[in-house]
């Protein structure tokens, strides 16, 4: 099942979110307009906006407030990607050259900031102080997670717990916030807000683990980026941590992390070592466990097409190929 | 008169703002804490927080809301400086090495983002939607102004109007917002909000022009950065624009902007050419005109120590040496 079909209950409203996002690129300064349109045209799956809308649909569904919120969350996500690609010196994202590749680092810093500003502005359209507070705190958490990743890059003595702490901050926090703020705007009771928050958090962790697995076993054309990108940046993810739990001095890993060899050959050997270990299976088992926790978190909510969509999404993230 | 003495009417409250800013550096992640403390210890004059407090003092002075707002505005300012120094590749700010110099570009991007997030979080403590909206829009305006500066760098055919547009966006917008949001939070009537907004806008323009003048004639030790920094980055400011109005092909300027010579010798010659022209006098006359407009904008407000302080500040910005 494609991600888009899962979102059927809110598809028409997602089109409004898409239009709100497109509006951000309509500025009267031609250079900025073309850069914004370039970034915003590289559409992701819009998972976060869909979660906002689905999470809001259990109570009062205020579309006039939800559309700017969903757009704000997607723009916050886009802004962090723009800055991450700069931080990681990444050349390709979603199959097209990154902004830092085509426009240089100065412009990339400022366009990312501009997207953050737009996200903040759109968020104020919710007229909801609690939503705005959660939104600001989430950006702090994401930056904290990214900083931990940057600082720990090149270190191969990392524990699973450190990995989980990082992905909870850098990825799960925003999916959690998407679900939580959608619920808050709908006037949901606290136990429903908490249920949807936990759904988003577990889903986000599962999502990131699968992302990290795909970096080893995915198809480059489908991924839109080269396999082994994480190891090339010195980022240790769960499949490699698992390999190192079993073989702490694995020579292919030592070559990258101790000898600093980031040649295609060295990366290729390390990717192969991880793929031939049980690292992929262990990571996928963990992702499926988290996906089940996400589904279980929804227990307090009534059965509905939206709840079904959220459950299907949780299945999808652990079976997807890109 | 020192800037700090001008702020006497609100000095005790500025200490609370200082404490709120200091709190931002108190995080339980040692690396992030040390970086934040490094940045936040390089204290500026805290002009923006002082304007927030002074602007709020004409009506209901809600210190519990004003302190987070003033801290948020100073942090937004600090975040833009952190990213600007990265964009400009600047090595020194306020007499100490910039974050990009000591920590590299990846960490600098993320720490700047973290400061933006903190600014947004503190802003939500005002509980005022209008203040938050103005805040988000201001960040958009600042980024827009910075982008215009980056994109026009190295171009020597720029008009005064283009220069004024840029400094209004990148500098005056935040001083305007400091005054406007202070007034909004105090429950001021619209004509007072508008008067204080115009004060902040004119003050900000005057402030930036003097900053740009000091880049030619200031004392390096007092400035905390080398003279001629703007020309070295290909940034054309009012004194140089004035020189080029009179001598459109001045050889020292041609050497920098056409031949791409950014040697100390080339920069030194161009600085000398500007200083020997009437560019400094013309720019300072413009700054004084804007400073008078700032003072005139305050006409609707009643006489008070705060109004006197704002007037004195407008005089100070055009007579200061750093």
CSV table of C-alpha atoms in Angstrom, one decimal, chain A:
chain,number,residue,atom,x,y,z
A,1,UNK,CA,0.0,0.0,0.0
A,2,UNK,CA,1.4,3.4,-0.9
A,3,UNK,CA,1.8,6.1,1.8
A,4,UNK,CA,-0.6,8.3,-0.1
A,5,UNK,CA,-3.5,5.7,0.0
A,6,UNK,CA,-3.1,5.5,3.7
A,7,UNK,CA,-4.0,9.2,4.0
A,8,UNK,CA,-7.3,8.8,2.1
A,9,UNK,CA,-9.4,10.0,5.1
A,10,UNK,CA,-7.6,13.4,4.9
A,11,UNK,CA,-6.4,13.6,1.4
A,12,UNK,CA,-8.6,16.5,0.3
A,13,UNK,CA,-7.4,18.5,3.3
A,14,UNK,CA,-3.8,17.6,2.6
A,15,UNK,CA,-4.2,19.4,-0.7
A,16,UNK,CA,-5.0,22.5,1.2
A,17,UNK,CA,-1.9,22.0,3.3
A,18,UNK,CA,0.1,21.6,0.0
A,19,UNK,CA,-1.3,24.9,-1.2
A,20,UNK,CA,-0.4,26.6,2.1
A,21,UNK,CA,3.2,25.3,1.7
A,22,UNK,CA,3.3,26.4,-1.9
A,23,UNK,CA,2.2,30.0,-0.9
A,24,UNK,CA,5.5,30.2,1.2
A,25,UNK,CA,7.4,30.2,-2.2
A,26,UNK,CA,5.3,33.1,-3.5
A,27,UNK,CA,7.5,36.0,-2.5
A,28,UNK,CA,8.2,39.1,-4.6
A,29,UNK,CA,12.0,38.7,-4.4
A,30,UNK,CA,12.9,36.6,-7.4
A,31,UNK,CA,16.0,34.9,-6.1
A,32,UNK,CA,14.4,33.9,-2.8
A,33,UNK,CA,11.3,32.7,-4.6
A,34,UNK,CA,13.2,30.5,-6.9
A,35,UNK,CA,15.2,28.9,-4.0
A,36,UNK,CA,12.1,28.4,-2.0
A,37,UNK,CA,10.3,26.8,-4.9
A,38,UNK,CA,13.2,24.5,-5.6
A,39,UNK,CA,13.2,23.3,-2.0
A,40,UNK,CA,9.4,23.0,-1.6
A,41,UNK,CA,9.0,21.2,-4.9
A,42,UNK,CA,11.1,18.3,-3.6
A,43,UNK,CA,8.0,16.9,-2.0
A,44,UNK,CA,8.3,14.3,0.7
A,45,UNK,CA,5.5,12.0,1.6
A,46,UNK,CA,3.9,14.7,3.8
A,47,UNK,CA,3.7,12.2,6.6
A,48,UNK,CA,3.8,14.9,9.3
A,49,UNK,CA,0.9,17.0,8.0
A,50,UNK,CA,-1.2,13.8,7.6
A,51,UNK,CA,-0.6,12.9,11.2
A,52,UNK,CA,-1.6,16.4,12.3
A,53,UNK,CA,-4.9,16.0,10.5
A,54,UNK,CA,-5.6,12.4,11.5
A,55,UNK,CA,-4.8,13.2,15.1
A,56,UNK,CA,-7.2,16.1,15.1
A,57,UNK,CA,-10.1,14.1,13.6
A,58,UNK,CA,-11.2,12.5,16.8
A,59,UNK,CA,-12.7,15.7,18.2
A,60,UNK,CA,-13.5,19.1,16.8
A,61,UNK,CA,-11.9,19.3,13.4
A,62,UNK,CA,-11.1,23.0,12.8
A,63,UNK,CA,-9.6,22.9,9.3
A,64,UNK,CA,-8.9,26.7,9.3
A,65,UNK,CA,-6.5,26.2,12.2
A,66,UNK,CA,-5.2,22.7,11.2
A,67,UNK,CA,-4.0,23.7,7.7
A,68,UNK,CA,-1.6,26.3,9.0
A,69,UNK,CA,-0.4,24.0,11.8
A,70,UNK,CA,0.2,21.1,9.4
A,71,UNK,CA,2.0,23.4,7.0
A,72,UNK,CA,4.1,24.9,9.8
A,73,UNK,CA,5.2,21.4,11.0
A,74,UNK,CA,6.1,20.4,7.4
A,75,UNK,CA,8.1,23.6,7.0
A,76,UNK,CA,9.9,23.1,10.3
A,77,UNK,CA,10.8,19.7,9.0
A,78,UNK,CA,12.0,21.1,5.7
A,79,UNK,CA,14.0,23.8,7.4
A,80,UNK,CA,15.8,21.2,9.6
A,81,UNK,CA,16.5,19.1,6.4
A,82,UNK,CA,18.0,22.2,4.7
A,83,UNK,CA,20.3,22.8,7.6
A,84,UNK,CA,21.1,19.1,8.1
A,85,UNK,CA,22.3,18.7,4.6
A,86,UNK,CA,24.6,21.7,5.1
A,87,UNK,CA,25.8,20.2,8.4
A,88,UNK,CA,26.4,16.8,6.8
A,89,UNK,CA,27.7,18.3,3.6
A,90,UNK,CA,25.2,16.1,1.8
A,91,UNK,CA,25.0,16.4,-2.0
A,92,UNK,CA,21.7,14.7,-2.8
A,93,UNK,CA,18.3,14.6,-1.1
A,94,UNK,CA,15.1,13.0,-2.5
A,95,UNK,CA,17.0,12.4,-5.7
A,96,UNK,CA,17.9,16.1,-6.4
A,97,UNK,CA,20.9,18.2,-5.5
A,98,UNK,CA,20.7,19.8,-2.1
A,99,UNK,CA,20.5,23.5,-1.7
A,100,UNK,CA,24.0,23.7,-0.2
A,101,UNK,CA,25.3,22.1,-3.4
A,102,UNK,CA,23.6,24.5,-5.8
A,103,UNK,CA,23.6,27.7,-3.8
A,104,UNK,CA,26.5,27.5,-1.3
A,105,UNK,CA,26.5,27.6,2.5
A,106,UNK,CA,25.7,31.2,3.1
A,107,UNK,CA,22.4,31.1,1.2
A,108,UNK,CA,21.6,27.7,2.7
A,109,UNK,CA,21.9,29.0,6.3
A,110,UNK,CA,19.6,32.0,5.5
A,111,UNK,CA,17.0,30.1,3.5
A,112,UNK,CA,16.8,27.5,6.3
A,113,UNK,CA,16.3,30.4,8.8
A,114,UNK,CA,13.6,31.9,6.5
A,115,UNK,CA,11.8,28.6,6.5
A,116,UNK,CA,12.0,28.4,10.3
A,117,UNK,CA,10.5,31.9,10.4
A,118,UNK,CA,7.7,30.9,8.1
A,119,UNK,CA,7.0,27.9,10.2
A,120,UNK,CA,6.8,30.1,13.3
A,121,UNK,CA,4.5,32.6,11.6
A,122,UNK,CA,2.1,29.9,10.3
A,123,UNK,CA,2.1,28.3,13.8
A,124,UNK,CA,0.8,31.6,15.2
A,125,UNK,CA,-2.3,31.2,13.0
A,126,UNK,CA,-3.5,28.4,15.2
A,127,UNK,CA,-4.1,31.2,17.9
A,128,UNK,CA,-3.2,28.5,20.4
A,129,UNK,CA,-0.4,29.3,22.9
A,130,UNK,CA,0.1,25.7,24.0
A,131,UNK,CA,0.6,24.6,20.4
A,132,UNK,CA,3.1,27.4,19.9
A,133,UNK,CA,5.0,26.5,23.1
A,134,UNK,CA,5.2,22.8,22.1
A,135,UNK,CA,6.4,23.9,18.7
A,136,UNK,CA,9.2,26.0,20.0
A,137,UNK,CA,10.3,23.3,22.5
A,138,UNK,CA,10.3,20.8,19.7
A,139,UNK,CA,12.7,22.8,17.6
A,140,UNK,CA,15.0,23.0,20.7
A,141,UNK,CA,14.9,19.2,21.1
A,142,UNK,CA,15.6,18.6,17.4
A,143,UNK,CA,18.7,20.9,17.5
A,144,UNK,CA,19.9,19.2,20.7
A,145,UNK,CA,19.6,15.8,18.9
A,146,UNK,CA,21.4,17.0,15.8
A,147,UNK,CA,24.2,18.5,17.9
A,148,UNK,CA,24.6,15.2,19.7
A,149,UNK,CA,24.8,13.4,16.4
A,150,UNK,CA,27.4,15.9,15.0
A,151,UNK,CA,29.5,15.7,18.1
A,152,UNK,CA,29.4,11.9,18.3
A,153,UNK,CA,30.3,11.5,14.6
A,154,UNK,CA,33.3,9.4,14.1
A,155,UNK,CA,33.0,7.7,17.5
A,156,UNK,CA,32.4,3.9,17.2
A,157,UNK,CA,31.9,3.2,20.9
A,158,UNK,CA,28.3,4.2,21.2
A,159,UNK,CA,25.5,2.3,23.0
A,160,UNK,CA,22.0,1.5,21.8
A,161,UNK,CA,20.7,3.9,24.5
A,162,UNK,CA,22.7,6.8,23.1
A,163,UNK,CA,21.4,6.0,19.7
A,164,UNK,CA,17.8,5.8,20.9
A,165,UNK,CA,18.3,9.2,22.8
A,166,UNK,CA,19.5,10.8,19.6
A,167,UNK,CA,16.7,9.5,17.3
A,168,UNK,CA,14.1,10.3,19.8
A,169,UNK,CA,15.2,13.9,19.8
A,170,UNK,CA,16.1,14.4,16.1
A,171,UNK,CA,13.2,12.5,14.5
A,172,UNK,CA,10.6,11.2,16.9
A,173,UNK,CA,10.1,14.6,18.7
A,174,UNK,CA,8.5,16.2,15.6
A,175,UNK,CA,6.2,13.2,14.8
A,176,UNK,CA,5.2,13.3,18.4
A,177,UNK,CA,4.5,17.0,18.2
A,178,UNK,CA,2.5,16.6,14.9
A,179,UNK,CA,0.2,14.2,16.7
A,180,UNK,CA,0.1,16.1,20.0
A,181,UNK,CA,-0.6,19.5,18.5
A,182,UNK,CA,-3.3,18.1,16.1
A,183,UNK,CA,-5.0,16.6,19.2
A,184,UNK,CA,-4.6,19.8,21.2
A,185,UNK,CA,-6.1,22.0,18.5
A,186,UNK,CA,-9.1,19.6,18.3
A,187,UNK,CA,-9.8,20.1,22.0
A,188,UNK,CA,-9.1,16.5,22.8
A,189,UNK,CA,-9.0,15.5,26.5
A,190,UNK,CA,-5.5,15.0,28.1
A,191,UNK,CA,-5.6,11.2,27.8
A,192,UNK,CA,-6.2,11.4,24.1
A,193,UNK,CA,-3.5,14.0,23.7
A,194,UNK,CA,-1.1,11.7,25.6
A,195,UNK,CA,-2.2,8.6,23.6
A,196,UNK,CA,-1.6,10.4,20.3
A,197,UNK,CA,1.8,11.8,21.6
A,198,UNK,CA,3.0,8.3,22.4
A,199,UNK,CA,1.8,7.1,19.0
A,200,UNK,CA,3.8,9.8,17.3
A,201,UNK,CA,6.9,9.2,19.4
A,202,UNK,CA,6.9,5.4,18.9
A,203,UNK,CA,6.1,5.8,15.2
A,204,UNK,CA,9.0,8.3,14.8
A,205,UNK,CA,11.5,6.0,16.5
A,206,UNK,CA,10.4,3.1,14.2
A,207,UNK,CA,10.5,5.4,11.2
A,208,UNK,CA,14.1,6.5,11.9
A,209,UNK,CA,15.3,3.0,12.6
A,210,UNK,CA,13.9,1.8,9.2
A,211,UNK,CA,15.5,4.9,7.6
A,212,UNK,CA,18.8,3.8,9.1
A,213,UNK,CA,18.3,0.2,7.9
A,214,UNK,CA,17.5,1.5,4.4
A,215,UNK,CA,20.8,3.3,4.4
A,216,UNK,CA,22.4,-0.1,4.3
A,217,UNK,CA,20.0,-2.2,2.2
A,218,UNK,CA,17.9,0.3,0.2
A,219,UNK,CA,17.9,0.8,-3.5
A,220,UNK,CA,19.8,4.0,-4.4
A,221,UNK,CA,17.4,5.1,-7.1
A,222,UNK,CA,14.4,4.6,-4.7
A,223,UNK,CA,16.2,6.2,-1.8
A,224,UNK,CA,17.4,9.2,-3.8
A,225,UNK,CA,20.8,9.1,-2.1
A,226,UNK,CA,23.8,6.7,-2.0
A,227,UNK,CA,23.8,3.6,0.2
A,228,UNK,CA,26.2,3.9,3.2
A,229,UNK,CA,25.7,7.7,3.6
A,230,UNK,CA,25.6,7.4,7.4
A,231,UNK,CA,28.9,5.5,7.7
A,232,UNK,CA,30.5,7.9,5.3
A,233,UNK,CA,29.6,10.7,7.7
A,234,UNK,CA,30.8,8.7,10.7
A,235,UNK,CA,27.3,8.3,11.9
A,236,UNK,CA,26.7,5.0,13.8
A,237,UNK,CA,23.2,3.6,13.6
A,238,UNK,CA,21.5,0.6,15.1
A,239,UNK,CA,22.5,-2.1,12.5
A,240,UNK,CA,26.2,-1.1,12.9
A,241,UNK,CA,25.9,-0.8,16.7
A,242,UNK,CA,24.5,-4.3,16.7
A,243,UNK,CA,27.5,-5.6,14.6
A,244,UNK,CA,29.9,-3.9,17.1
A,245,UNK,CA,28.1,-5.4,20.1
A,246,UNK,CA,29.0,-8.8,18.7
A,247,UNK,CA,32.4,-8.0,17.2
A,248,UNK,CA,33.7,-4.8,18.9
A,249,UNK,CA,36.8,-4.7,16.8
A,250,UNK,CA,35.4,-5.6,13.4
A,251,UNK,CA,38.2,-4.7,11.0
A,252,UNK,CA,35.9,-3.0,8.4
A,253,UNK,CA,34.5,-0.8,11.1
A,254,UNK,CA,37.9,-0.2,12.5
A,255,UNK,CA,39.1,1.0,9.1
A,256,UNK,CA,36.4,3.7,9.0
A,257,UNK,CA,36.4,4.8,12.6
A,258,UNK,CA,40.0,4.4,13.7
A,259,UNK,CA,41.9,4.8,10.4
A,260,UNK,CA,39.5,7.5,9.1
A,261,UNK,CA,39.2,5.7,5.7
A,262,UNK,CA,36.1,6.9,4.0
A,263,UNK,CA,36.9,5.6,0.5
A,264,UNK,CA,34.1,3.9,-1.5
A,265,UNK,CA,35.9,0.6,-0.9
A,266,UNK,CA,36.0,1.0,2.9
A,267,UNK,CA,32.4,2.1,3.1
A,268,UNK,CA,31.4,-0.7,0.8
A,269,UNK,CA,33.2,-3.3,2.9
A,270,UNK,CA,31.6,-2.0,6.1
A,271,UNK,CA,28.1,-1.9,4.6
A,272,UNK,CA,28.6,-5.5,3.5
A,273,UNK,CA,29.8,-6.5,6.9
A,274,UNK,CA,26.6,-5.0,8.5
A,275,UNK,CA,24.3,-6.6,5.9
A,276,UNK,CA,25.9,-10.0,6.5
A,277,UNK,CA,25.5,-9.7,10.3
A,278,UNK,CA,22.3,-9.9,12.1
A,279,UNK,CA,22.3,-6.1,12.5
A,280,UNK,CA,19.6,-5.5,10.0
A,281,UNK,CA,17.3,-8.2,11.5
A,282,UNK,CA,17.8,-6.9,15.0
A,283,UNK,CA,17.1,-3.3,14.0
A,284,UNK,CA,14.0,-4.3,12.1
A,285,UNK,CA,12.8,-6.3,15.0
A,286,UNK,CA,13.2,-3.2,17.2
A,287,UNK,CA,11.4,-1.1,14.6
A,288,UNK,CA,8.5,-3.6,14.5
A,289,UNK,CA,8.3,-3.6,18.3
A,290,UNK,CA,8.1,0.2,18.3
A,291,UNK,CA,5.5,0.1,15.5
A,292,UNK,CA,3.4,-2.2,17.7
A,293,UNK,CA,3.8,0.1,20.6
A,294,UNK,CA,2.6,3.0,18.4
A,295,UNK,CA,-0.6,1.0,17.5
A,296,UNK,CA,-1.1,0.0,21.2
A,297,UNK,CA,-0.8,3.6,22.2
A,298,UNK,CA,-4.0,4.3,20.3
A,299,UNK,CA,-6.1,2.1,22.6
A,300,UNK,CA,-8.0,4.9,24.4
A,301,UNK,CA,-9.3,6.3,21.0
A,302,UNK,CA,-12.5,5.2,19.4
A,303,UNK,CA,-12.4,3.1,16.3
A,304,UNK,CA,-12.6,5.3,13.2
A,305,UNK,CA,-11.2,5.5,9.6
A,306,UNK,CA,-8.6,7.9,11.1
A,307,UNK,CA,-7.5,5.5,13.8
A,308,UNK,CA,-7.4,2.8,11.1
A,309,UNK,CA,-5.2,5.1,8.9
A,310,UNK,CA,-2.8,5.7,11.8
A,311,UNK,CA,-2.5,2.0,12.4
A,312,UNK,CA,-1.9,1.3,8.8
A,313,UNK,CA,0.8,4.0,8.8
A,314,UNK,CA,2.5,2.3,11.7
A,315,UNK,CA,2.6,-0.9,9.6
A,316,UNK,CA,3.7,0.9,6.5
A,317,UNK,CA,6.8,2.6,8.1
A,318,UNK,CA,8.2,-0.8,8.9
A,319,UNK,CA,7.5,-2.4,5.5
A,320,UNK,CA,8.4,0.5,3.2
A,321,UNK,CA,11.2,0.4,0.7
A,322,UNK,CA,12.0,4.2,0.6
